[in-house]
mmCIF file of C-alpha atoms in Angstrom:
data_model
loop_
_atom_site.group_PDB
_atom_site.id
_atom_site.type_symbol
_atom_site.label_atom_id
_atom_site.label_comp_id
_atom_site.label_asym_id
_atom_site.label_seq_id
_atom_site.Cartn_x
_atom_site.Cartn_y
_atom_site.Cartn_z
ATOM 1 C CA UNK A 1 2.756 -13.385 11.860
ATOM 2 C CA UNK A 2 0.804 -16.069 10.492
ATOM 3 C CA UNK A 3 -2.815 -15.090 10.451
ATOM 4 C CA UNK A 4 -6.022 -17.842 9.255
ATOM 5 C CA UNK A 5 -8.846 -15.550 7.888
ATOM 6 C CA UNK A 6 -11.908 -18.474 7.620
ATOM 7 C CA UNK A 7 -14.245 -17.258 4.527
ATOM 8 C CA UNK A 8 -17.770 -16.721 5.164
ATOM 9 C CA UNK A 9 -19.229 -20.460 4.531
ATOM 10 C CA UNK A 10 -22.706 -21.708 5.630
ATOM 11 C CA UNK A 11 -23.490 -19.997 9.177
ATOM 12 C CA UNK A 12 -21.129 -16.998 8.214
ATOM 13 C CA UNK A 13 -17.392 -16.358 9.793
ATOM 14 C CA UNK A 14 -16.489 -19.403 12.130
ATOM 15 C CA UNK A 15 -14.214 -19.199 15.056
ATOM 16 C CA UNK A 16 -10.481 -19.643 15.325
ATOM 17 C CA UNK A 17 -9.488 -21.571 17.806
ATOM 18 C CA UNK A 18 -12.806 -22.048 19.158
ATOM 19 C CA UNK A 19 -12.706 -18.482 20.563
ATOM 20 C CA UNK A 20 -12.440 -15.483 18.010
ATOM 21 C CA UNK A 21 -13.693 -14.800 15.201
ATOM 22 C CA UNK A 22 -11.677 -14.727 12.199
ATOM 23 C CA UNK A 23 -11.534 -11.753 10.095
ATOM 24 C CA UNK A 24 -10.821 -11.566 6.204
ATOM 25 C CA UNK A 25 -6.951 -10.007 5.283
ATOM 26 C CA UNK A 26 -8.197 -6.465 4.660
ATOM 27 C CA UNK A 27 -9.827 -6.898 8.243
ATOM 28 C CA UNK A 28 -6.462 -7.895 9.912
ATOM 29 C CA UNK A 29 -4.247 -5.203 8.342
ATOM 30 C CA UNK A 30 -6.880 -2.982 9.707
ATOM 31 C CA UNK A 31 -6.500 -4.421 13.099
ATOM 32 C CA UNK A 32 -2.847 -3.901 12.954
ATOM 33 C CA UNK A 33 -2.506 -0.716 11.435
ATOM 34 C CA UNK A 34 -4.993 0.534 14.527
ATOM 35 C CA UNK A 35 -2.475 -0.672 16.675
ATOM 36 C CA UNK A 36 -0.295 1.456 15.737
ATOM 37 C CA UNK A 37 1.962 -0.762 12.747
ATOM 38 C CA UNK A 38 2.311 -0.022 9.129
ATOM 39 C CA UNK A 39 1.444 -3.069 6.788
ATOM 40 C CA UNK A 40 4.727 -4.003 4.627
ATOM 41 C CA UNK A 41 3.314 -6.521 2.957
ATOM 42 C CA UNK A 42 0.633 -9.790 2.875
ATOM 43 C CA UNK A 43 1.616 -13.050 1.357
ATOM 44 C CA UNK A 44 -0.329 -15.977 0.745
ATOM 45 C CA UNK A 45 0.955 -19.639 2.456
ATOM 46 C CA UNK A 46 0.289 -23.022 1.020
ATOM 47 C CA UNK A 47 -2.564 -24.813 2.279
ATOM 48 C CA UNK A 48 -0.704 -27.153 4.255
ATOM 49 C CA UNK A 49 -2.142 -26.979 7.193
ATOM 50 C CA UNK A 50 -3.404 -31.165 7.346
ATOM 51 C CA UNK A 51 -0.119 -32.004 7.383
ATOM 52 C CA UNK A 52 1.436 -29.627 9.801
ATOM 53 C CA UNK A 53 -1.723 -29.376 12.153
ATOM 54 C CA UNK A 54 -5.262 -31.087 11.250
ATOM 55 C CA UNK A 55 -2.823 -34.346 11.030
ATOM 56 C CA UNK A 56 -1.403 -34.018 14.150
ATOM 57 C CA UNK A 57 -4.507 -32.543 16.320
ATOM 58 C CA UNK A 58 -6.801 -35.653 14.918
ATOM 59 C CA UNK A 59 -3.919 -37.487 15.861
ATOM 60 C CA UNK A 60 -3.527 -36.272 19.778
ATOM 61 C CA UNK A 61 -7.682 -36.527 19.706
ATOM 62 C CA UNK A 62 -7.764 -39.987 19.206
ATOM 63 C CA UNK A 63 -5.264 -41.197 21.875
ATOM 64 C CA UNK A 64 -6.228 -38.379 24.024
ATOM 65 C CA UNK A 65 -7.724 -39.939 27.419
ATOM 66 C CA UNK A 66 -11.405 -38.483 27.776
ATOM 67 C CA UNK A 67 -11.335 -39.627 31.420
ATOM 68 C CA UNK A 68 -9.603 -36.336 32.444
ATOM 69 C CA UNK A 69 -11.559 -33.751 33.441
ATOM 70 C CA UNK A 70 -11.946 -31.313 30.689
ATOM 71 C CA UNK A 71 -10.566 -33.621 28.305
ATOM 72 C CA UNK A 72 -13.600 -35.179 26.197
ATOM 73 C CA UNK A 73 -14.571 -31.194 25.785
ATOM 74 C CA UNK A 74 -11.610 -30.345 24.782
ATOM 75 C CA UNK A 75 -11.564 -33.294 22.484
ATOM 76 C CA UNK A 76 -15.396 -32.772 20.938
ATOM 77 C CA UNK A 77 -13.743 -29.068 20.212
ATOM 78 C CA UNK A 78 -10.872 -30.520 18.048
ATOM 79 C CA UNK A 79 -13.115 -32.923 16.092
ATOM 80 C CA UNK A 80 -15.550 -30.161 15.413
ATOM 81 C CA UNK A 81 -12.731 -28.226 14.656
ATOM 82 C CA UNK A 82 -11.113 -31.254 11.883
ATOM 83 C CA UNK A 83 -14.715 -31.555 10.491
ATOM 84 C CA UNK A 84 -15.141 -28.016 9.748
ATOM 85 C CA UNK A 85 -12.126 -27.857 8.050
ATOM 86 C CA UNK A 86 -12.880 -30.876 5.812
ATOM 87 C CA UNK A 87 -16.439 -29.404 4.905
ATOM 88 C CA UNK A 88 -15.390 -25.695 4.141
ATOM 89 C CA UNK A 89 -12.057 -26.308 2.903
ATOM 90 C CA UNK A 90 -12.800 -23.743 0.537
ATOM 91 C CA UNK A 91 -13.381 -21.153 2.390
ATOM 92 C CA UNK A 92 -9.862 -21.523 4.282
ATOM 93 C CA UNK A 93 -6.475 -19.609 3.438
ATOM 94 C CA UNK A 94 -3.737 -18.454 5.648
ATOM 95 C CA UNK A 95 -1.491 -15.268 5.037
ATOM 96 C CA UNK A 96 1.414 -14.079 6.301
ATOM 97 C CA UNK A 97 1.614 -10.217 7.419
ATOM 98 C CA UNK A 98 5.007 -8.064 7.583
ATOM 99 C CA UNK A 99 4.167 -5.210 10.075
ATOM 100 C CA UNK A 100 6.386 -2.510 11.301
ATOM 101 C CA UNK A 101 5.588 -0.233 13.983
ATOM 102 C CA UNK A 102 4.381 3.378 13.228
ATOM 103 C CA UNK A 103 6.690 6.394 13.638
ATOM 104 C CA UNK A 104 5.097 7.892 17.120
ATOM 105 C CA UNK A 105 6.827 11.408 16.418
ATOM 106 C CA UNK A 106 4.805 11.553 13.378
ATOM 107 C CA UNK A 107 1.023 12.272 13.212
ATOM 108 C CA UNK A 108 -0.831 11.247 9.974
ATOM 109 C CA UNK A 109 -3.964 11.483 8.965
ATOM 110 C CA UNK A 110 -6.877 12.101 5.906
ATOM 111 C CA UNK A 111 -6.377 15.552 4.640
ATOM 112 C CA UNK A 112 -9.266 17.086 6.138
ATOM 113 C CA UNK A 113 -12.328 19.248 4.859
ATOM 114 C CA UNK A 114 -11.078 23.026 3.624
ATOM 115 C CA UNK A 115 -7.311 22.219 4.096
ATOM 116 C CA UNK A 116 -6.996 22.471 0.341
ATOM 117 C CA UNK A 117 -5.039 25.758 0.957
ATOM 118 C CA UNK A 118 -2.882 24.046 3.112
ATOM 119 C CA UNK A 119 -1.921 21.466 0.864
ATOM 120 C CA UNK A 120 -1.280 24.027 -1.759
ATOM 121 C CA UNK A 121 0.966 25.825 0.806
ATOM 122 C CA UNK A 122 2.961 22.142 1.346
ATOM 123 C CA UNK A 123 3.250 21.924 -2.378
ATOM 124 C CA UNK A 124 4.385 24.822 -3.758
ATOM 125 C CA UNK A 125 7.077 25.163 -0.490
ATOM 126 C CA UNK A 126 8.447 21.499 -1.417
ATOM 127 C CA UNK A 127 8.565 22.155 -5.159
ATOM 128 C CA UNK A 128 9.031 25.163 -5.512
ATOM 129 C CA UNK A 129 6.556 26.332 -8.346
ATOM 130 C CA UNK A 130 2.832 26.202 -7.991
ATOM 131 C CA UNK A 131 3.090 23.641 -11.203
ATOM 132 C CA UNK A 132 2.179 20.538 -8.316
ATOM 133 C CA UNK A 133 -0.163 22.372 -6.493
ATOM 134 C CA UNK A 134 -2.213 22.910 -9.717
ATOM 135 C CA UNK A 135 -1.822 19.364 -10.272
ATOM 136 C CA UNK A 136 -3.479 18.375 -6.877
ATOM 137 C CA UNK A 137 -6.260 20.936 -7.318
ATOM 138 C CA UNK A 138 -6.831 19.112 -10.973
ATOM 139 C CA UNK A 139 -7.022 15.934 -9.599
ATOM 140 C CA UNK A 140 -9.180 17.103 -6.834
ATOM 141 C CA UNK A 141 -11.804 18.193 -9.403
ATOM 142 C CA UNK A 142 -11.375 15.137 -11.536
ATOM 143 C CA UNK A 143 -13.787 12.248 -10.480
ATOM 144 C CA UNK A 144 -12.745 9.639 -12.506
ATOM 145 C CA UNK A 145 -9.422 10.046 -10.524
ATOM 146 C CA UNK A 146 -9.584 11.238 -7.195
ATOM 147 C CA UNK A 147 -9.581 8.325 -4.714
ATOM 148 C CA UNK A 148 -11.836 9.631 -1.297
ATOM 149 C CA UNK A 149 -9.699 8.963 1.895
ATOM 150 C CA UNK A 150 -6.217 8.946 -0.039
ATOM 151 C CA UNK A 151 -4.994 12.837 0.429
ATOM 152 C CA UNK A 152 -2.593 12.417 3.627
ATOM 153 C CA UNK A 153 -1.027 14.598 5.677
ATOM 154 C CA UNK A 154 1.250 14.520 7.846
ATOM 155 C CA UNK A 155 1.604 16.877 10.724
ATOM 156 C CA UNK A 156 5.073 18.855 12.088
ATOM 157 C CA UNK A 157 4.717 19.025 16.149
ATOM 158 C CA UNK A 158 3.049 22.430 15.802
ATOM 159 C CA UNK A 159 0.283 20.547 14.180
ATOM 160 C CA UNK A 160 1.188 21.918 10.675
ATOM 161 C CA UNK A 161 1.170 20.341 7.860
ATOM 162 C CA UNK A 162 4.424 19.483 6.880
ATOM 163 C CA UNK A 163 3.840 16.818 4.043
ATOM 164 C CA UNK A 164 1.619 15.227 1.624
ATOM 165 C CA UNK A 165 1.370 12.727 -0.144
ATOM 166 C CA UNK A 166 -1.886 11.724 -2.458
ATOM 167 C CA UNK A 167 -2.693 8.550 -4.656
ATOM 168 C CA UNK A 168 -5.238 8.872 -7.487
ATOM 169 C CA UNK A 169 -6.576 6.333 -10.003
ATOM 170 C CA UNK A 170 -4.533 5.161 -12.803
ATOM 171 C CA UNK A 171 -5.050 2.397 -15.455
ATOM 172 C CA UNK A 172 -3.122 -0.778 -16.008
ATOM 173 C CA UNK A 173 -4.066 -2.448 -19.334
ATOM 174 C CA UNK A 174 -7.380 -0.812 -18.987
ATOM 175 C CA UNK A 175 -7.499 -2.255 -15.367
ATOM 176 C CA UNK A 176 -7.774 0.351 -12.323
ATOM 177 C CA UNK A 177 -4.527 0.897 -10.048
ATOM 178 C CA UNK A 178 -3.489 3.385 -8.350
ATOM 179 C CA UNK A 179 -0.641 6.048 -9.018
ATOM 180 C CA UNK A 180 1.041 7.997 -5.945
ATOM 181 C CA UNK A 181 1.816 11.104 -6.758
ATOM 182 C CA UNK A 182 2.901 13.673 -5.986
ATOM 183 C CA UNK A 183 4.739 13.492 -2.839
ATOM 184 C CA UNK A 184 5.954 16.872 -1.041
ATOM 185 C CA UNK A 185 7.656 17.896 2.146
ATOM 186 C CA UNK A 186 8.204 21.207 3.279
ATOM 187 C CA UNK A 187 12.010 22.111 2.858
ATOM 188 C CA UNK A 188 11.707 22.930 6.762
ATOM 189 C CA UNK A 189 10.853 19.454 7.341
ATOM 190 C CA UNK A 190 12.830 17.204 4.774
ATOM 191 C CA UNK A 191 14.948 14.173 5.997
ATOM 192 C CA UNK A 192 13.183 14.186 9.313
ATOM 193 C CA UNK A 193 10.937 11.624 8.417
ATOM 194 C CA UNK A 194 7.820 13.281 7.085
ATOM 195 C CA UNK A 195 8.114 12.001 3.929
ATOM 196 C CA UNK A 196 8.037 8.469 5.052
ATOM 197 C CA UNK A 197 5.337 8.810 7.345
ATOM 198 C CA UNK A 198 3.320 9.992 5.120
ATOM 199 C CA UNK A 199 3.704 7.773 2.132
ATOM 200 C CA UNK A 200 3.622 4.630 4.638
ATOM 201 C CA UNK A 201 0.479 6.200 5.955
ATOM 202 C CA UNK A 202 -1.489 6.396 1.957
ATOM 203 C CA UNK A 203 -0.327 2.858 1.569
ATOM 204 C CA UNK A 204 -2.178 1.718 4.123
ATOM 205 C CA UNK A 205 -4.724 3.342 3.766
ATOM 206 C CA UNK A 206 -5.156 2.621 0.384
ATOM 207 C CA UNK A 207 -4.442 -1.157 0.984
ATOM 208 C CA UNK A 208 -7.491 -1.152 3.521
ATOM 209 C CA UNK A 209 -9.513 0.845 0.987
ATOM 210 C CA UNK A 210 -8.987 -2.413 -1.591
ATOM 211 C CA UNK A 211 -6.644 -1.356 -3.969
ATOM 212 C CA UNK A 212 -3.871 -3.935 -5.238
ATOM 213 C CA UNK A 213 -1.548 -2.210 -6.825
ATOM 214 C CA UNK A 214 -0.044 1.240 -6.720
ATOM 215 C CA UNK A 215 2.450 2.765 -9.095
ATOM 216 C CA UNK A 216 5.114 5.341 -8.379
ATOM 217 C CA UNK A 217 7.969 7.371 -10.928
ATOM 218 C CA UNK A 218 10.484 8.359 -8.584
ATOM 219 C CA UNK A 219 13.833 7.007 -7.172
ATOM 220 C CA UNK A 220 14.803 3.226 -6.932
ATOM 221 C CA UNK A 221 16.870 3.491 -3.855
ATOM 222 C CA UNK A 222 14.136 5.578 -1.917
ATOM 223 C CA UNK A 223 11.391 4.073 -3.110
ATOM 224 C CA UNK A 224 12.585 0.425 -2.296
ATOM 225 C CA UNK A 225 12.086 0.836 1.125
ATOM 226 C CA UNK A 226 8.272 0.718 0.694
ATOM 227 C CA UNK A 227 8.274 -2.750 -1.285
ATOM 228 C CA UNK A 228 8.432 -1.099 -4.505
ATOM 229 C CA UNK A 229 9.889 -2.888 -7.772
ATOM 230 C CA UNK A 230 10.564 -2.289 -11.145
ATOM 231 C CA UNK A 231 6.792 -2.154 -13.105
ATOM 232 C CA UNK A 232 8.443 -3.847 -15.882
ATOM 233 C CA UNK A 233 8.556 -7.069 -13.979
ATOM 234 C CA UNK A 234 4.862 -6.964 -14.090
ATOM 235 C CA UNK A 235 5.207 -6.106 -17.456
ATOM 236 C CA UNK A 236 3.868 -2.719 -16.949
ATOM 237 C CA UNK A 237 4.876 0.329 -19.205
ATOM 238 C CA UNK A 238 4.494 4.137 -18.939
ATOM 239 C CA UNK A 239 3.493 5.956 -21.918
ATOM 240 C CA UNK A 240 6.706 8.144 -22.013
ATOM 241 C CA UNK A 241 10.290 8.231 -21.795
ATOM 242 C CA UNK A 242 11.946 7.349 -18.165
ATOM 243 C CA UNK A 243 14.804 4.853 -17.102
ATOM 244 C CA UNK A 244 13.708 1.588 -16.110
ATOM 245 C CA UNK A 245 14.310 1.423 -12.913
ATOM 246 C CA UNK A 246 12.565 4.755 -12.098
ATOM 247 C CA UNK A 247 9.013 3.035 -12.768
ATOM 248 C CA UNK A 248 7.917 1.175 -9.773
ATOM 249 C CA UNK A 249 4.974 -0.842 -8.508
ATOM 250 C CA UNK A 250 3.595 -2.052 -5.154
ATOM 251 C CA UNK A 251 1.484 -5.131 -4.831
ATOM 252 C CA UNK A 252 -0.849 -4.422 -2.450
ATOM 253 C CA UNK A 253 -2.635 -7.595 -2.218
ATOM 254 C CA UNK A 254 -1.209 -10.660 -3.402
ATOM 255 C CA UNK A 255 -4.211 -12.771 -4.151
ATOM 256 C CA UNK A 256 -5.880 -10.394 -6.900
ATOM 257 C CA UNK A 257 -4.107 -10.851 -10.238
ATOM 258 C CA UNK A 258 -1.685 -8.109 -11.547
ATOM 259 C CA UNK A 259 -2.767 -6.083 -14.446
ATOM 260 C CA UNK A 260 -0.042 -5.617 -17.445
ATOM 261 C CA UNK A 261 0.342 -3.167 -20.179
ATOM 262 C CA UNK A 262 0.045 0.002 -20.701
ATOM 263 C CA UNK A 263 0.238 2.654 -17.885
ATOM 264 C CA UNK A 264 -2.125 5.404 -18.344
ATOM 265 C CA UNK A 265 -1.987 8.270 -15.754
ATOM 266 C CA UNK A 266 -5.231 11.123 -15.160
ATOM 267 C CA UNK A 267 -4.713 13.563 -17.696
ATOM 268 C CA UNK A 268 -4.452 16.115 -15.539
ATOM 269 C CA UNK A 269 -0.698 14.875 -15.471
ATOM 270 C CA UNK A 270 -0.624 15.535 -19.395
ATOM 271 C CA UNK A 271 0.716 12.378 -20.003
ATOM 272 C CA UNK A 272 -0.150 10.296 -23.316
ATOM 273 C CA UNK A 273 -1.288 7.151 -22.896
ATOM 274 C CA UNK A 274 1.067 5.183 -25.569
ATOM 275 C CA UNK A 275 4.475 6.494 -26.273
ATOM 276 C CA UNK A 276 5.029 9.673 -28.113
ATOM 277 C CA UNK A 277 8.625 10.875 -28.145
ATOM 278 C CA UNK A 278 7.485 14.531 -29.126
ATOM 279 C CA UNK A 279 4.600 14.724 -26.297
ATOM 280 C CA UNK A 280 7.279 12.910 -23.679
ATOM 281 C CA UNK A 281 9.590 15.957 -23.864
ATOM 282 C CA UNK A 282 7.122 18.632 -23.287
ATOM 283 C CA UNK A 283 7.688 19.990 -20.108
ATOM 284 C CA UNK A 284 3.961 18.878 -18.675
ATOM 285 C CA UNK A 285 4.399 15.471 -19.706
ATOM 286 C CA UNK A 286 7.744 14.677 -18.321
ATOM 287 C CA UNK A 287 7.085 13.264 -15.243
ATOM 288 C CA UNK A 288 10.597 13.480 -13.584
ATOM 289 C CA UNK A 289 13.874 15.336 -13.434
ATOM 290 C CA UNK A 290 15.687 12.304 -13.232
ATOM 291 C CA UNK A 291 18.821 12.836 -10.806
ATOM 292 C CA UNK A 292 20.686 9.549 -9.734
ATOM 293 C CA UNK A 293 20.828 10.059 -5.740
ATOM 294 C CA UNK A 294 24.147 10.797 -4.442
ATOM 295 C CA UNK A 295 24.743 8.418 -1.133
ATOM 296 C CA UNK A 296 22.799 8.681 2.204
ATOM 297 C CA UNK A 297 21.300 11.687 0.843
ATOM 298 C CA UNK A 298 17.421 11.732 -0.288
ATOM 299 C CA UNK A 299 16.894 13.538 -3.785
ATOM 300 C CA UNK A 300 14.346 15.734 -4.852
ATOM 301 C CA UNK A 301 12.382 14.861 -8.260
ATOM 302 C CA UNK A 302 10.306 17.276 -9.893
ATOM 303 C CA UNK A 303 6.695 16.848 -10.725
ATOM 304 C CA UNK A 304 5.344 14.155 -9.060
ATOM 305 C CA UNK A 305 7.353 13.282 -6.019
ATOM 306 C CA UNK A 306 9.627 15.346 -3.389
ATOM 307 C CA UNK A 307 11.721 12.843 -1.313
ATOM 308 C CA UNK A 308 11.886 12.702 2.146
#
């Protein structure tokens, strides 16, 4: 899906096509996650649009014969069209959207006013211990990291809650991202799905909120299926002990720069911010149980993710 978001030059949005106006990217993967799709991923294209189209369409203007009817319109429309294009090139960029359609089975939503005792129920069933839900209710009271609008749900067909999944804030080289965590589905309701629903249902909404990129400690093979890489590419680095591959990151936006450096979570997590082999084994620092998942079958991790 290629999509041409026109910037806001002189007179404001200007038409695509001559009929509709063109939104900015956050605007479009707004459009399409109404309609009922989950947003992979946005990528930039090369501006080469005067060679594959401007080129062309001043091309079929100028041998276009005006003496049909309709024909000198349509051919005004075009040159307008060229001219904008040449005066607000600027303003012009073109991405290309991955979509892919929303689980209908699954309802997801905000977490909603006074369900806080429901979440608690969702996390101490998936985990086991009260240890996450206390985490939650930390970051909850913490306003440097909770993130309004990124505590989702995700509902069994009784209209329970059956998972949860919540992204706070999180610094990258002293630049603001965004960590998901923790992630928790009811035992009842493990590999049925909630657990995807739900985290493709944050990432959304946290990619329509504006945030670019959102970290995760938790398994490669599961979490791959989001988009998620290794943070060292990016040349990001947790402040504690865990396998490579475990940290991963999510570009959310390809057109804002990626932060490197140092990964520092809310310290309601009790992680240090630089590394610290003594703090990294304490039980509240260590972030995961590391377990390499055995084939087809999706592995729980302790502290700040249950899998699906």
């Amino acid at each position: 899906m290629r999509v041409d978001h026109r910037g806001a030059g002189p007179g404001g949005p200007r038409l695509l096509g001559g009929a509709l106006p063109a939104p900015h990217r956050r605007r479009n993967a707004a459009a399409a996650v109404a309609a009922g799709y989950h947003v992979l991923g946005t990528f930039g294209q090369p501006e080469g649009d005067w060679d594959e189209y401007y080129g062309p369409l001043a091309a079929r203007a100028g041998a276009a014969d005006t003496s049909v009817p309709g024909m000198a319109e349509a051919v005004a429309g075009a040159r307008a069209e060229i001219a904008l294009r040449r005066e607000h090139g600027s303003d012009y960029g073109y991405a290309g959207f991955v979509l892919r359609p929303a689980d209908p089975r699954r309802r997801t939503r905000p977490e909603a006013p006074g369900e806080e005792a429901e979440v608690r129920r969702v996390e101490t069933a998936a985990f086991g211990s009260a240890a996450e839900a206390d985490l939650v209710d930390a970051l909850r009271a913490d306003p440097e990291a909770w993130l309004p609008g990124l505590s989702y749900v995700a509902e069994a067909p009784d209209g329970t809650i059956a998972a949860h999944a919540l992204i706070t804030r999180c610094r990258v080289g002293g630049a603001p991202a965004a960590a998901l965590a923790p992630v928790a589905v009811v035992p009842e309701h493990q590999r049925t799905g909630a657990g995807q629903a739900v985290v493709r249902a944050v990432l959304d909404a946290a990619r329509l909120r504006g945030e670019t990129l959102v970290l995760v400690l938790g398994h490669p093979e599961y979490y791959s299926r989001f988009g998620f890489e290794r943070a060292s590419a990016y040349g990001i680095r947790p402040g504690f002990e865990v396998p490579d591959e475990a940290m991963r990151a999510l570009v959310l936006d390809d057109s804002a720069p990626v932060p490197s450096g140092a990964l520092v979570y809310p310290a309601a997590f009790g992680c240090s911010a630089a590394p610290d082999p003594s703090r990294s084994r304490r039980p509240g620092c260590t972030p995961v149980r590391w377990e390499r998942p055995r084939p087809a079958v999706e592995v729980r991790t302790s502290r700040f993710c249950t899998a699906d």
